[in-house]
Amino acid sequence: MAQRSALATYQSLREALGAFAMALCLALPGIGTASADNGASPGLQVEGGTSTQRDNIRNSINLARQPCDLPTFRERRVLRDTEQRAANALRAIGYYDPELALDFERDEDCWSIHITLEPGPPTTVEQVDVQITGAGVGDLGFEAVLSQTTIREGDTLRHDHYEALRNRMTRIAADRGYFDADLHTRRMEVDRDARTSTVRLHMETGERYRMGRVHIEQEFLSDAFVQRLIPFEEGDPYSSAQIIALQRNLNDSGYFGGVRVRPEREAADGLNVPIRAELEPRKRHSYEAGIGYSTDIGPRVRLRYEHRYANQLGHRYQAEIEASPVRSGVGYNYEIPLRDPLRERLNLFTTYRTETTDTQESDRFQIGANRVLQRSGGWQTTEGLRYEYEDYTAGDDSGRSRLLIPSYRISRMDADDPMTPRRGYRFETTVQGAQEAILSSTSFAQILASGKVVRGIGTGRVLARLEAGFTEVDSVQDLPTSLRFYAGGDASIRGYGYQRVGPRNEDGDVTGGRHKVVGSLEYDYPVVGNWSAAAFVDAGNVVNEWDEFDPVYGVGFGVRWRSPVGPIRVDLAHGPDSDDDFRIHFSMGPDL
């Protein structure tokens, strides 16, 4: 009992003294709070050696946690610790025998340590002994490790390069399915006297595991269809890259709102590792509404509905309505995934569009099918067949056309940003035609190619655009207006009205032509925030005969705003051959 009372008294006394000390520190700001009050902290200066050596020492020593009012009796300990850390920092990059001189200096605000170093001769790598045994011999993953290692005989020894090589070997073994791999020898031997070293890494890989069965947990699509999204076969050599590819395929398919893929190594059947994919469906129905404006077609409203999985075979369909003073229409597309659902599909479509401009009127109905294939290298091809009926008027020319049109389109786009790239391009070529003898009112053949390139120069960008079209037909009057070429407008030759450039009849009405070449060169540069300014020149024309080609020009400047919904452009342009002194063009949408 007496011992417990004495202990309680001692604890109470200690707590009282601690409270008194705290109160004294709060009452007297100069005590124990010098670093906080004057903002000072201990400093470190390093002289001598190379920048790499100095930087490695600075990165290894942290004096900021020490107080400015460091007691004198702790100076020796801090110096000893700092010297040891500096020596270790140099040893890590191959300098085992440096000469270090340290000085402890105080001033009225705080204190600092000054290091003068002489690194001495480096320790070099005399031998790199890396061995792979077991089933992994000849594996491309390990071959890449051995051929691309940063440790070479004759180089200065670096511990981080050794650690990186050791970790990479272990990671490759795990990524490529050598789950029983044993890095049984991992040593870095240093001869201090000879200043040489030997790196030894010996791995026994064991057997390589294989991809097992993929267990798919979902109920709204057929298992056979989802299996077509798997990029490997059961029994293929195990690869974590293939697991990631499976996850990406499921995400990119557009059917799933949640995807979780994981290998189940603990459930391996021999060397076969089963894989489990837990999938949550996206919302079945999607509704979109959008508004826009351009000087070509005025204000427009767009409504879109998508049924994301109409049946267990992954079919889906979309319906869309667009309305504007110039162009309105409705469309329906039914999509059927083919052998590779991510890269091949069949689109069955029908559309109706009516268009009325200053140059032409058109009512067009289409029905057809497109086979879309995403090819290697980023190229996409579209093989199409459509039947279209069009009632049209262009100037004094009017008519009705019925055409069965096979077509082939190839396209590719690459950009570092989907909306406002500093580097990117888009290319597209379409070949199409009809034969009068096959359900068509006339015969024609047509090629249309277009491309756009964006490149950053300094703080600004250069945007170059080119369109070219060629049509072989007996008479342009036999072509509906949707297949004739026009120029002028926001995305063509600025300074001219929409479709106001091209061949004209005796009354001066633009009637459209067979051939077209239009180009543009623009430079825009940032001004402030999301705003930029642009200067441009557009040129080109539409003709019926090439010997009539005489380009018209449009020049101007504009402003750009990178809005949350995409770039918005306002341009003031002048066309010397235009009916207007200048025109204002307003447009929005991606640059490519």
Coordinates of C-alpha atoms in Angstrom, one line a residue:
M1 CA 0.0 0.0 0.0
A2 CA 2.9 2.4 0.9
Q3 CA 4.6 1.7 -2.4
R4 CA 1.4 2.4 -4.4
S5 CA 1.0 5.7 -2.5
A6 CA 4.6 6.7 -3.2
L7 CA 4.1 5.9 -6.9
A8 CA 0.9 7.9 -7.2
T9 CA 2.6 10.9 -5.5
Y10 CA 5.6 10.6 -8.0
Q11 CA 3.2 10.5 -11.0
S12 CA 1.2 13.5 -9.7
L13 CA 4.4 15.5 -9.2
R14 CA 5.7 14.6 -12.7
E15 CA 2.4 15.7 -14.3
A16 CA 2.4 19.0 -12.3
L17 CA 6.0 19.7 -13.4
G18 CA 5.1 18.9 -17.1
A19 CA 2.1 21.3 -16.9
F20 CA 4.3 24.0 -15.4
A21 CA 6.9 23.6 -18.1
M22 CA 4.2 23.8 -20.8
A23 CA 2.7 26.9 -19.3
L24 CA 6.2 28.5 -19.0
C25 CA 6.8 27.8 -22.7
L26 CA 3.5 29.4 -23.7
A27 CA 4.1 32.4 -21.5
L28 CA 7.7 32.9 -22.7
P29 CA 7.7 32.7 -26.6
G30 CA 11.5 32.7 -26.7
I31 CA 11.7 29.3 -25.0
G32 CA 11.6 26.2 -27.2
T33 CA 9.8 28.0 -30.1
A34 CA 12.5 29.8 -31.9
S35 CA 12.2 27.8 -35.1
A36 CA 8.4 28.4 -35.3
D37 CA 8.6 32.1 -34.5
N38 CA 11.3 33.3 -36.9
G39 CA 10.6 30.7 -39.6
A40 CA 14.2 29.5 -39.6
S41 CA 15.4 25.9 -40.0
P42 CA 18.7 24.2 -40.0
G43 CA 20.7 24.4 -43.3
L44 CA 22.9 22.1 -45.2
Q45 CA 25.7 23.2 -47.6
V46 CA 27.6 20.7 -49.7
E47 CA 30.7 21.6 -51.7
G48 CA 33.0 19.5 -54.0
G49 CA 32.3 16.4 -56.1
T50 CA 29.8 16.3 -58.9
S51 CA 26.2 17.5 -59.0
T52 CA 25.0 13.9 -58.8
Q53 CA 27.1 13.3 -55.7
R54 CA 26.0 16.5 -54.0
D55 CA 22.3 15.9 -54.9
N56 CA 22.4 12.4 -53.5
I57 CA 23.8 13.7 -50.2
R58 CA 21.2 16.4 -50.0
N59 CA 18.4 13.9 -50.7
S60 CA 19.7 11.6 -47.9
I61 CA 20.0 14.1 -45.1
N62 CA 17.0 15.9 -43.5
L63 CA 18.0 18.4 -40.9
A64 CA 14.6 20.2 -40.9
R65 CA 13.3 18.0 -38.1
Q66 CA 16.0 19.2 -35.8
P67 CA 15.2 22.3 -33.7
C68 CA 17.1 25.6 -34.2
D69 CA 17.8 25.7 -30.4
L70 CA 19.7 22.4 -30.6
P71 CA 21.6 21.9 -27.3
T72 CA 25.4 22.0 -27.6
F73 CA 25.9 18.5 -26.2
R74 CA 23.9 17.1 -29.2
E75 CA 26.1 18.8 -31.8
R76 CA 28.5 15.9 -31.9
R77 CA 25.8 13.3 -32.4
V78 CA 24.1 15.3 -35.2
L79 CA 27.5 15.7 -36.9
R80 CA 28.2 12.0 -36.6
D81 CA 24.8 11.0 -38.0
T82 CA 25.1 13.5 -40.9
E83 CA 28.6 12.2 -41.8
Q84 CA 27.3 8.6 -41.8
R85 CA 24.4 9.5 -44.0
A86 CA 26.6 11.4 -46.4
A87 CA 29.0 8.4 -46.7
N88 CA 26.1 6.1 -47.3
A89 CA 24.7 8.4 -50.0
L90 CA 28.1 8.3 -51.8
R91 CA 28.4 4.6 -51.3
A92 CA 25.1 4.1 -53.0
I93 CA 26.5 5.5 -56.2
G94 CA 29.8 3.7 -56.1
Y95 CA 32.1 5.9 -54.0
Y96 CA 33.2 3.8 -51.0
D97 CA 36.2 5.9 -49.8
P98 CA 35.3 9.5 -49.7
E99 CA 36.9 12.2 -47.6
L100 CA 34.4 14.3 -45.8
A101 CA 35.0 17.4 -43.7
L102 CA 32.0 18.7 -41.7
D103 CA 31.7 22.0 -39.9
F104 CA 28.9 23.0 -37.5
E105 CA 28.1 26.7 -37.7
R106 CA 25.6 28.7 -35.6
D107 CA 24.2 32.2 -36.2
E108 CA 21.6 34.3 -34.5
D109 CA 18.7 32.6 -36.2
C110 CA 19.7 28.9 -36.4
W111 CA 22.5 26.7 -37.3
S112 CA 23.8 24.8 -40.4
I113 CA 26.3 22.0 -41.4
H114 CA 28.8 22.6 -44.1
I115 CA 30.1 19.5 -45.9
T116 CA 33.2 19.5 -48.1
L117 CA 33.7 16.3 -50.0
E118 CA 36.4 14.6 -52.0
P119 CA 34.6 11.5 -53.4
G120 CA 37.8 9.5 -54.2
P121 CA 38.0 6.9 -56.9
P122 CA 34.8 5.0 -57.9
T123 CA 34.1 1.3 -57.4
T124 CA 33.4 -0.3 -60.8
V125 CA 31.5 -3.3 -61.9
E126 CA 33.9 -6.1 -62.7
Q127 CA 31.4 -8.9 -63.3
V128 CA 27.6 -9.2 -63.9
D129 CA 26.5 -12.7 -63.1
V130 CA 22.8 -13.0 -63.9
Q131 CA 21.5 -16.5 -64.5
I132 CA 18.0 -17.8 -65.3
T133 CA 17.3 -21.5 -64.9
G134 CA 14.2 -23.6 -65.2
A135 CA 11.3 -23.2 -67.7
G136 CA 11.9 -19.5 -68.0
V137 CA 15.1 -20.0 -70.0
G138 CA 14.5 -18.3 -73.4
D139 CA 11.4 -16.5 -72.2
L140 CA 11.2 -13.2 -74.0
G141 CA 10.4 -11.4 -70.8
F142 CA 13.6 -12.5 -69.1
E143 CA 15.6 -12.1 -72.3
A144 CA 14.5 -8.4 -72.3
V145 CA 15.7 -8.0 -68.7
L146 CA 19.1 -9.4 -69.6
S147 CA 19.6 -7.4 -72.7
Q148 CA 18.3 -4.1 -71.3
T149 CA 19.9 -4.0 -67.9
T150 CA 21.5 -0.8 -66.8
I151 CA 24.3 -2.6 -65.1
R152 CA 27.3 -3.1 -67.4
E153 CA 30.8 -4.4 -66.7
G154 CA 33.1 -1.4 -66.4
D155 CA 30.4 1.0 -65.2
T156 CA 30.5 2.7 -61.9
L157 CA 28.6 0.6 -59.3
R158 CA 25.2 2.0 -58.4
H159 CA 23.1 0.3 -55.8
D160 CA 19.8 1.6 -57.3
H161 CA 20.6 -0.1 -60.6
Y162 CA 21.2 -3.4 -58.7
E163 CA 17.9 -3.0 -56.8
A164 CA 16.1 -2.2 -60.1
L165 CA 17.4 -5.3 -61.8
R166 CA 16.6 -7.5 -58.9
N167 CA 13.0 -6.1 -58.6
R168 CA 12.5 -6.4 -62.4
M169 CA 13.4 -10.0 -62.4
T170 CA 10.9 -10.7 -59.6
R171 CA 8.2 -8.7 -61.3
I172 CA 8.7 -10.4 -64.7
A173 CA 8.4 -13.8 -63.0
A174 CA 5.1 -12.8 -61.4
D175 CA 3.7 -11.1 -64.5
R176 CA 4.5 -14.1 -66.7
G177 CA 3.2 -16.8 -64.4
Y178 CA 6.4 -18.2 -62.8
F179 CA 4.7 -18.1 -59.4
D180 CA 7.2 -20.7 -57.9
A181 CA 10.3 -18.7 -59.0
D182 CA 13.1 -18.5 -56.4
L183 CA 15.7 -15.7 -56.6
H184 CA 18.0 -17.9 -54.5
T185 CA 21.2 -15.9 -55.1
R186 CA 21.1 -12.1 -54.8
R187 CA 24.3 -10.5 -53.8
M188 CA 26.4 -7.5 -54.5
E189 CA 30.0 -8.3 -53.6
V190 CA 32.4 -5.3 -53.2
D191 CA 36.2 -5.6 -52.9
R192 CA 37.1 -2.4 -51.1
D193 CA 40.8 -2.7 -51.7
A194 CA 40.5 -3.4 -55.5
R195 CA 37.5 -1.0 -55.8
T196 CA 35.6 -3.6 -57.9
S197 CA 32.3 -5.3 -57.4
T198 CA 30.4 -8.4 -58.7
V199 CA 26.6 -8.5 -59.1
R200 CA 25.2 -12.0 -58.7
L201 CA 21.5 -12.7 -59.4
H202 CA 20.5 -16.4 -59.9
M203 CA 16.8 -17.3 -60.4
E204 CA 15.2 -20.7 -60.7
T205 CA 11.9 -19.9 -62.4
G206 CA 10.1 -23.2 -61.9
E207 CA 7.3 -24.1 -64.3
R208 CA 5.2 -21.4 -66.0
Y209 CA 1.5 -21.4 -65.1
R210 CA -1.3 -21.3 -67.7
M211 CA -4.4 -19.3 -68.2
G212 CA -7.3 -21.3 -66.8
R213 CA -11.0 -21.1 -67.3
V214 CA -12.6 -17.6 -67.2
H215 CA -15.7 -17.7 -64.8
I216 CA -18.0 -14.9 -65.8
E217 CA -20.5 -13.6 -63.3
Q218 CA -23.3 -11.8 -65.2
E219 CA -26.9 -12.7 -66.2
F220 CA -28.0 -10.3 -68.9
L221 CA -25.8 -11.4 -71.9
S222 CA -25.2 -14.9 -73.1
D223 CA -22.0 -16.5 -71.9
A224 CA -21.1 -17.4 -75.4
F225 CA -21.2 -13.8 -76.5
V226 CA -19.1 -12.5 -73.5
Q227 CA -16.6 -15.3 -74.1
R228 CA -15.9 -13.5 -77.5
L229 CA -14.5 -10.6 -75.5
I230 CA -11.7 -12.8 -74.0
P231 CA -8.4 -12.1 -75.7
F232 CA -6.8 -15.5 -74.9
E233 CA -7.5 -19.2 -75.0
E234 CA -7.7 -21.5 -72.0
G235 CA -4.3 -23.2 -71.7
D236 CA -2.3 -20.2 -73.1
P237 CA 0.8 -19.3 -71.1
Y238 CA -0.1 -17.1 -68.1
S239 CA 0.4 -13.3 -68.6
S240 CA -0.8 -10.4 -66.4
A241 CA -0.9 -8.3 -69.6
Q242 CA -3.6 -10.6 -70.9
I243 CA -5.5 -10.2 -67.6
I244 CA -5.3 -6.4 -68.1
A245 CA -6.4 -6.8 -71.8
L246 CA -9.5 -8.8 -70.6
Q247 CA -10.3 -6.0 -68.2
R248 CA -9.9 -3.4 -70.9
N249 CA -12.0 -5.3 -73.4
L250 CA -14.9 -5.7 -70.9
N251 CA -14.7 -2.0 -70.1
D252 CA -14.5 -0.9 -73.7
S253 CA -17.4 -3.1 -74.8
G254 CA -20.0 -0.6 -73.5
Y255 CA -22.2 -3.2 -71.9
F256 CA -20.8 -3.1 -68.3
G257 CA -20.9 -0.4 -65.7
G258 CA -18.6 -2.2 -63.3
V259 CA -15.9 -4.7 -64.1
R260 CA -13.6 -6.6 -61.8
V261 CA -11.2 -9.2 -63.1
R262 CA -8.9 -11.2 -60.9
P263 CA -6.8 -14.4 -61.2
E264 CA -7.4 -17.0 -58.5
R265 CA -4.0 -18.4 -57.9
E266 CA -5.0 -20.1 -54.7
A267 CA -7.6 -22.2 -56.7
A268 CA -5.1 -23.3 -59.4
D269 CA -5.7 -26.7 -60.8
G270 CA -2.2 -27.9 -61.3
L271 CA -0.7 -25.2 -63.4
N272 CA -4.0 -23.8 -64.6
V273 CA -5.0 -20.5 -62.9
P274 CA -8.8 -19.8 -63.1
I275 CA -9.9 -16.2 -63.7
R276 CA -13.0 -14.6 -62.3
A277 CA -14.8 -11.7 -64.0
E278 CA -17.5 -10.0 -61.9
L279 CA -19.6 -7.8 -64.2
E280 CA -22.3 -5.2 -63.5
P281 CA -24.6 -4.1 -66.3
R282 CA -24.8 -0.5 -67.5
K283 CA -28.2 1.1 -67.5
R284 CA -30.1 -0.5 -70.4
H285 CA -31.5 2.8 -71.7
S286 CA -29.6 6.1 -72.5
Y287 CA -31.2 9.4 -73.3
E288 CA -29.2 12.4 -74.6
A289 CA -30.3 16.0 -75.6
G290 CA -28.0 18.6 -77.1
I291 CA -28.2 22.1 -78.5
G292 CA -25.7 23.8 -80.8
Y293 CA -25.3 26.7 -83.2
S294 CA -23.3 27.6 -86.3
T295 CA -23.6 30.3 -88.9
D296 CA -24.0 27.6 -91.6
I297 CA -27.2 25.9 -90.2
G298 CA -28.2 28.2 -87.3
P299 CA -29.5 26.8 -84.0
R300 CA -30.0 23.1 -83.8
V301 CA -31.5 20.6 -81.4
R302 CA -30.5 17.0 -81.2
L303 CA -32.3 14.2 -79.3
R304 CA -30.8 10.7 -79.1
Y305 CA -31.9 7.4 -77.6
E306 CA -29.8 4.3 -77.2
H307 CA -30.8 0.8 -76.1
R308 CA -27.5 -0.6 -75.0
Y309 CA -28.3 -4.3 -75.0
A310 CA -31.5 -5.3 -76.9
N311 CA -30.9 -9.0 -76.4
Q312 CA -28.5 -11.6 -75.0
L313 CA -26.4 -11.5 -78.2
G314 CA -25.3 -7.9 -77.5
H315 CA -27.4 -6.3 -80.2
R316 CA -28.1 -2.6 -79.6
Y317 CA -29.8 0.2 -81.5
Q318 CA -30.0 4.0 -81.5
A319 CA -32.5 6.5 -82.7
E320 CA -31.8 10.2 -83.3
I321 CA -33.7 13.3 -84.3
E322 CA -32.0 16.6 -85.3
A323 CA -33.8 19.9 -86.1
S324 CA -32.5 23.2 -87.4
P325 CA -33.7 25.9 -89.8
V326 CA -31.4 24.5 -92.6
R327 CA -31.2 20.8 -92.0
S328 CA -33.4 18.4 -90.1
G329 CA -33.7 14.6 -90.0
V330 CA -34.4 11.4 -88.2
G331 CA -32.3 8.3 -88.2
Y332 CA -32.3 4.7 -86.8
N333 CA -29.3 2.3 -86.5
Y334 CA -29.4 -1.3 -85.4
E335 CA -25.9 -2.7 -84.5
I336 CA -25.0 -6.3 -84.6
P337 CA -21.6 -7.4 -83.1
L338 CA -19.7 -9.8 -85.4
R339 CA -16.9 -12.3 -84.7
D340 CA -14.8 -9.8 -82.6
P341 CA -17.4 -7.6 -80.9
L342 CA -14.9 -4.8 -80.2
R343 CA -13.6 -4.5 -83.7
E344 CA -16.2 -5.7 -86.1
R345 CA -19.9 -4.9 -86.4
L346 CA -22.7 -4.7 -88.8
N347 CA -24.9 -1.6 -88.8
L348 CA -28.4 -1.7 -90.4
F349 CA -29.6 1.9 -90.8
T350 CA -32.3 4.1 -92.3
T351 CA -32.5 7.9 -92.3
Y352 CA -34.6 10.7 -93.6
R353 CA -33.1 14.2 -94.1
T354 CA -34.5 17.4 -95.5
E355 CA -32.2 20.4 -96.2
T356 CA -32.9 23.9 -97.5
T357 CA -30.1 26.3 -98.2
D358 CA -29.7 29.4 -100.4
T359 CA -28.4 27.2 -103.2
Q360 CA -30.4 23.9 -103.1
E361 CA -33.3 22.0 -101.6
S362 CA -33.2 18.2 -100.9
D363 CA -35.4 15.5 -99.3
R364 CA -33.5 12.3 -99.0
F365 CA -34.4 8.8 -97.8
Q366 CA -31.8 6.1 -97.2
I367 CA -31.7 2.5 -96.1
G368 CA -28.6 0.3 -96.0
A369 CA -26.0 -1.6 -94.2
N370 CA -22.3 -1.0 -93.2
R371 CA -19.7 -3.5 -92.1
V372 CA -17.3 -1.6 -89.8
L373 CA -13.9 -3.2 -89.0
Q374 CA -11.3 -1.8 -86.7
R375 CA -8.0 -2.9 -88.2
S376 CA -4.5 -3.1 -86.7
G377 CA -2.5 0.2 -86.6
G378 CA -5.6 2.3 -85.8
W379 CA -7.2 2.1 -89.3
Q380 CA -10.9 1.7 -89.6
T381 CA -12.7 0.5 -92.7
T382 CA -16.3 0.6 -93.6
E383 CA -17.8 -1.4 -96.4
G384 CA -21.3 -0.2 -97.2
L385 CA -24.3 -0.7 -99.4
R386 CA -27.2 1.7 -99.4
Y387 CA -30.3 2.5 -101.4
E388 CA -31.4 6.1 -101.5
Y389 CA -34.2 8.1 -103.0
E390 CA -33.8 11.9 -103.3
D391 CA -36.1 14.7 -104.5
Y392 CA -33.9 17.8 -105.1
T393 CA -33.7 21.3 -106.6
A394 CA -30.6 23.3 -107.4
G395 CA -31.3 26.6 -109.1
D396 CA -33.5 25.8 -112.1
D397 CA -32.5 22.2 -112.0
S398 CA -34.7 19.7 -110.2
G399 CA -35.2 16.0 -110.3
R400 CA -35.6 12.7 -108.5
S401 CA -32.9 10.1 -108.1
R402 CA -32.9 6.5 -107.2
L403 CA -29.4 5.0 -106.5
L404 CA -28.0 1.7 -105.2
I405 CA -24.6 2.8 -103.9
P406 CA -21.8 0.5 -102.8
S407 CA -19.1 2.3 -100.9
Y408 CA -15.7 1.8 -99.1
R409 CA -14.3 4.2 -96.6
I410 CA -10.9 4.0 -94.8
S411 CA -10.1 6.4 -91.9
R412 CA -7.6 7.0 -89.1
M413 CA -7.3 9.5 -86.3
D414 CA -4.7 10.0 -83.6
A415 CA -4.4 12.9 -81.2
D416 CA -2.9 13.7 -77.8
D417 CA -6.2 15.4 -76.7
P418 CA -9.7 14.6 -78.0
M419 CA -10.8 18.2 -78.0
T420 CA -7.9 20.6 -78.4
P421 CA -4.8 18.6 -79.4
R422 CA -1.3 20.0 -79.8
R423 CA -0.4 17.0 -81.9
G424 CA -2.7 14.9 -84.0
Y425 CA -4.2 14.1 -87.4
R426 CA -7.3 12.8 -89.1
F427 CA -7.5 11.2 -92.5
E428 CA -10.5 9.7 -94.4
T429 CA -11.0 8.5 -98.0
T430 CA -14.3 7.3 -99.4
V431 CA -14.9 5.6 -102.8
Q432 CA -18.5 5.1 -103.9
G433 CA -20.6 4.8 -107.1
A434 CA -23.7 3.5 -108.8
Q435 CA -24.5 1.7 -112.0
E436 CA -27.6 2.7 -114.0
A437 CA -28.2 -0.9 -114.9
I438 CA -28.5 -1.9 -111.3
L439 CA -31.5 -0.3 -109.7
S440 CA -30.2 3.3 -110.3
S441 CA -31.3 6.3 -112.2
T442 CA -27.8 7.2 -113.3
S443 CA -24.2 5.9 -113.2
F444 CA -21.4 7.7 -111.4
A445 CA -18.1 7.1 -109.6
Q446 CA -16.8 9.4 -106.9
I447 CA -13.7 9.7 -104.7
L448 CA -13.6 12.0 -101.7
A449 CA -10.5 12.4 -99.5
S450 CA -10.0 14.7 -96.5
G451 CA -7.3 15.3 -93.9
K452 CA -6.4 17.6 -91.1
V453 CA -3.2 18.0 -89.1
V454 CA -2.5 19.8 -85.9
R455 CA 1.1 20.6 -84.7
G456 CA 2.3 22.7 -81.8
I457 CA 4.8 25.4 -82.6
G458 CA 6.1 27.4 -79.7
T459 CA 3.1 28.2 -77.4
G460 CA 0.7 28.1 -80.3
R461 CA -0.6 25.6 -82.9
V462 CA -0.7 25.2 -86.6
L463 CA -3.9 23.6 -88.1
A464 CA -3.8 22.5 -91.7
R465 CA -6.8 21.1 -93.6
L466 CA -7.3 19.7 -97.1
E467 CA -10.3 18.3 -98.9
A468 CA -10.4 16.9 -102.5
G469 CA -13.1 15.3 -104.5
F470 CA -13.5 13.8 -108.0
T471 CA -16.7 12.6 -109.7
E472 CA -17.0 10.8 -113.0
V473 CA -20.6 11.2 -114.4
D474 CA -22.1 12.0 -117.8
S475 CA -23.9 15.1 -116.6
V476 CA -23.8 16.8 -113.2
Q477 CA -27.5 17.5 -113.5
D478 CA -28.0 13.7 -113.2
L479 CA -26.5 13.8 -109.7
P480 CA -28.7 14.6 -106.7
T481 CA -27.5 17.6 -104.7
S482 CA -26.3 15.4 -101.8
L483 CA -23.6 14.0 -104.1
R484 CA -22.6 17.3 -105.7
F485 CA -19.7 19.3 -104.2
Y486 CA -20.1 22.7 -102.7
A487 CA -17.7 25.0 -100.9
G488 CA -18.0 28.0 -98.5
G489 CA -19.0 28.3 -94.9
D490 CA -17.6 27.7 -91.4
A491 CA -15.8 24.4 -92.2
S492 CA -14.9 25.2 -95.8
I493 CA -13.8 28.6 -97.2
R494 CA -14.6 31.3 -94.6
G495 CA -15.6 34.7 -95.9
Y496 CA -18.2 33.1 -98.1
G497 CA -21.7 31.9 -97.3
Y498 CA -22.6 28.3 -96.7
Q499 CA -22.4 26.4 -100.1
R500 CA -22.0 29.7 -101.9
V501 CA -18.9 28.7 -103.8
G502 CA -19.2 26.5 -106.9
P503 CA -20.4 26.4 -110.6
R504 CA -23.3 28.8 -111.3
N505 CA -26.1 28.8 -113.8
E506 CA -27.1 31.6 -116.1
D507 CA -29.1 33.2 -113.3
G508 CA -26.0 33.2 -111.0
D509 CA -27.3 30.4 -108.8
V510 CA -24.8 28.0 -107.3
T511 CA -25.7 24.5 -108.7
G512 CA -22.8 22.4 -107.3
G513 CA -20.1 20.6 -109.2
R514 CA -18.2 17.5 -109.9
H515 CA -14.8 18.2 -108.5
K516 CA -13.6 20.0 -105.4
V517 CA -10.3 21.1 -103.8
V518 CA -10.4 23.2 -100.6
G519 CA -7.6 23.8 -98.1
S520 CA -6.9 25.9 -95.0
L521 CA -3.9 27.0 -92.9
E522 CA -4.5 28.4 -89.5
Y523 CA -2.3 29.5 -86.5
D524 CA -3.8 30.0 -83.1
Y525 CA -1.9 31.1 -80.0
P526 CA -2.9 31.4 -76.4
V527 CA -3.8 34.9 -75.0
V528 CA -5.0 34.4 -71.5
G529 CA -6.6 31.5 -69.6
N530 CA -8.7 29.3 -71.9
W531 CA -8.8 32.0 -74.6
S532 CA -6.7 32.1 -77.8
A533 CA -6.5 34.2 -81.0
A534 CA -6.2 32.8 -84.5
A535 CA -5.3 34.0 -88.0
F536 CA -6.1 31.9 -91.1
V537 CA -6.2 31.7 -94.9
D538 CA -8.6 29.4 -96.7
A539 CA -8.6 28.7 -100.4
G540 CA -10.2 26.4 -103.0
N541 CA -13.1 26.0 -105.4
V542 CA -15.6 23.6 -107.0
V543 CA -15.7 23.1 -110.7
N544 CA -17.1 20.8 -113.4
E545 CA -13.9 20.7 -115.5
W546 CA -10.4 20.8 -114.0
D547 CA -9.2 23.4 -116.6
E548 CA -11.8 25.8 -115.1
F549 CA -10.2 25.6 -111.6
D550 CA -9.5 29.1 -110.3
P551 CA -9.2 29.1 -106.5
V552 CA -10.9 31.8 -104.4
Y553 CA -9.5 32.9 -101.1
G554 CA -10.7 33.9 -97.6
V555 CA -8.6 35.4 -94.9
G556 CA -9.3 36.5 -91.4
F557 CA -8.8 36.2 -87.7
G558 CA -10.8 34.9 -84.8
V559 CA -11.0 34.0 -81.1
R560 CA -11.2 30.6 -79.5
W561 CA -12.5 29.6 -76.2
R562 CA -11.8 26.1 -74.7
S563 CA -15.2 25.8 -73.0
P564 CA -16.2 22.8 -70.8
V565 CA -18.2 21.4 -73.7
G566 CA -15.4 21.8 -76.3
P567 CA -13.8 24.5 -78.4
I568 CA -16.0 27.4 -79.5
R569 CA -14.8 29.5 -82.4
V570 CA -15.8 33.0 -83.6
D571 CA -14.1 34.2 -86.9
L572 CA -14.2 37.4 -88.9
A573 CA -13.3 36.6 -92.5
H574 CA -13.1 38.5 -95.8
G575 CA -13.4 36.9 -99.2
P576 CA -12.3 39.1 -102.1
D577 CA -14.7 37.3 -104.4
S578 CA -17.5 37.1 -101.9
D579 CA -20.8 39.0 -102.2
D580 CA -20.2 40.3 -98.6
D581 CA -17.4 42.6 -97.4
F582 CA -16.9 40.3 -94.5
R583 CA -18.7 37.5 -92.7
I584 CA -18.8 36.3 -89.1
H585 CA -18.5 32.6 -88.6
F586 CA -19.5 30.8 -85.4
S587 CA -18.8 27.1 -84.8
M588 CA -18.1 24.7 -82.1
G589 CA -16.8 21.1 -81.7
P590 CA -13.4 19.2 -81.7
D591 CA -10.5 20.4 -83.7
L592 CA -10.1 17.0 -85.5

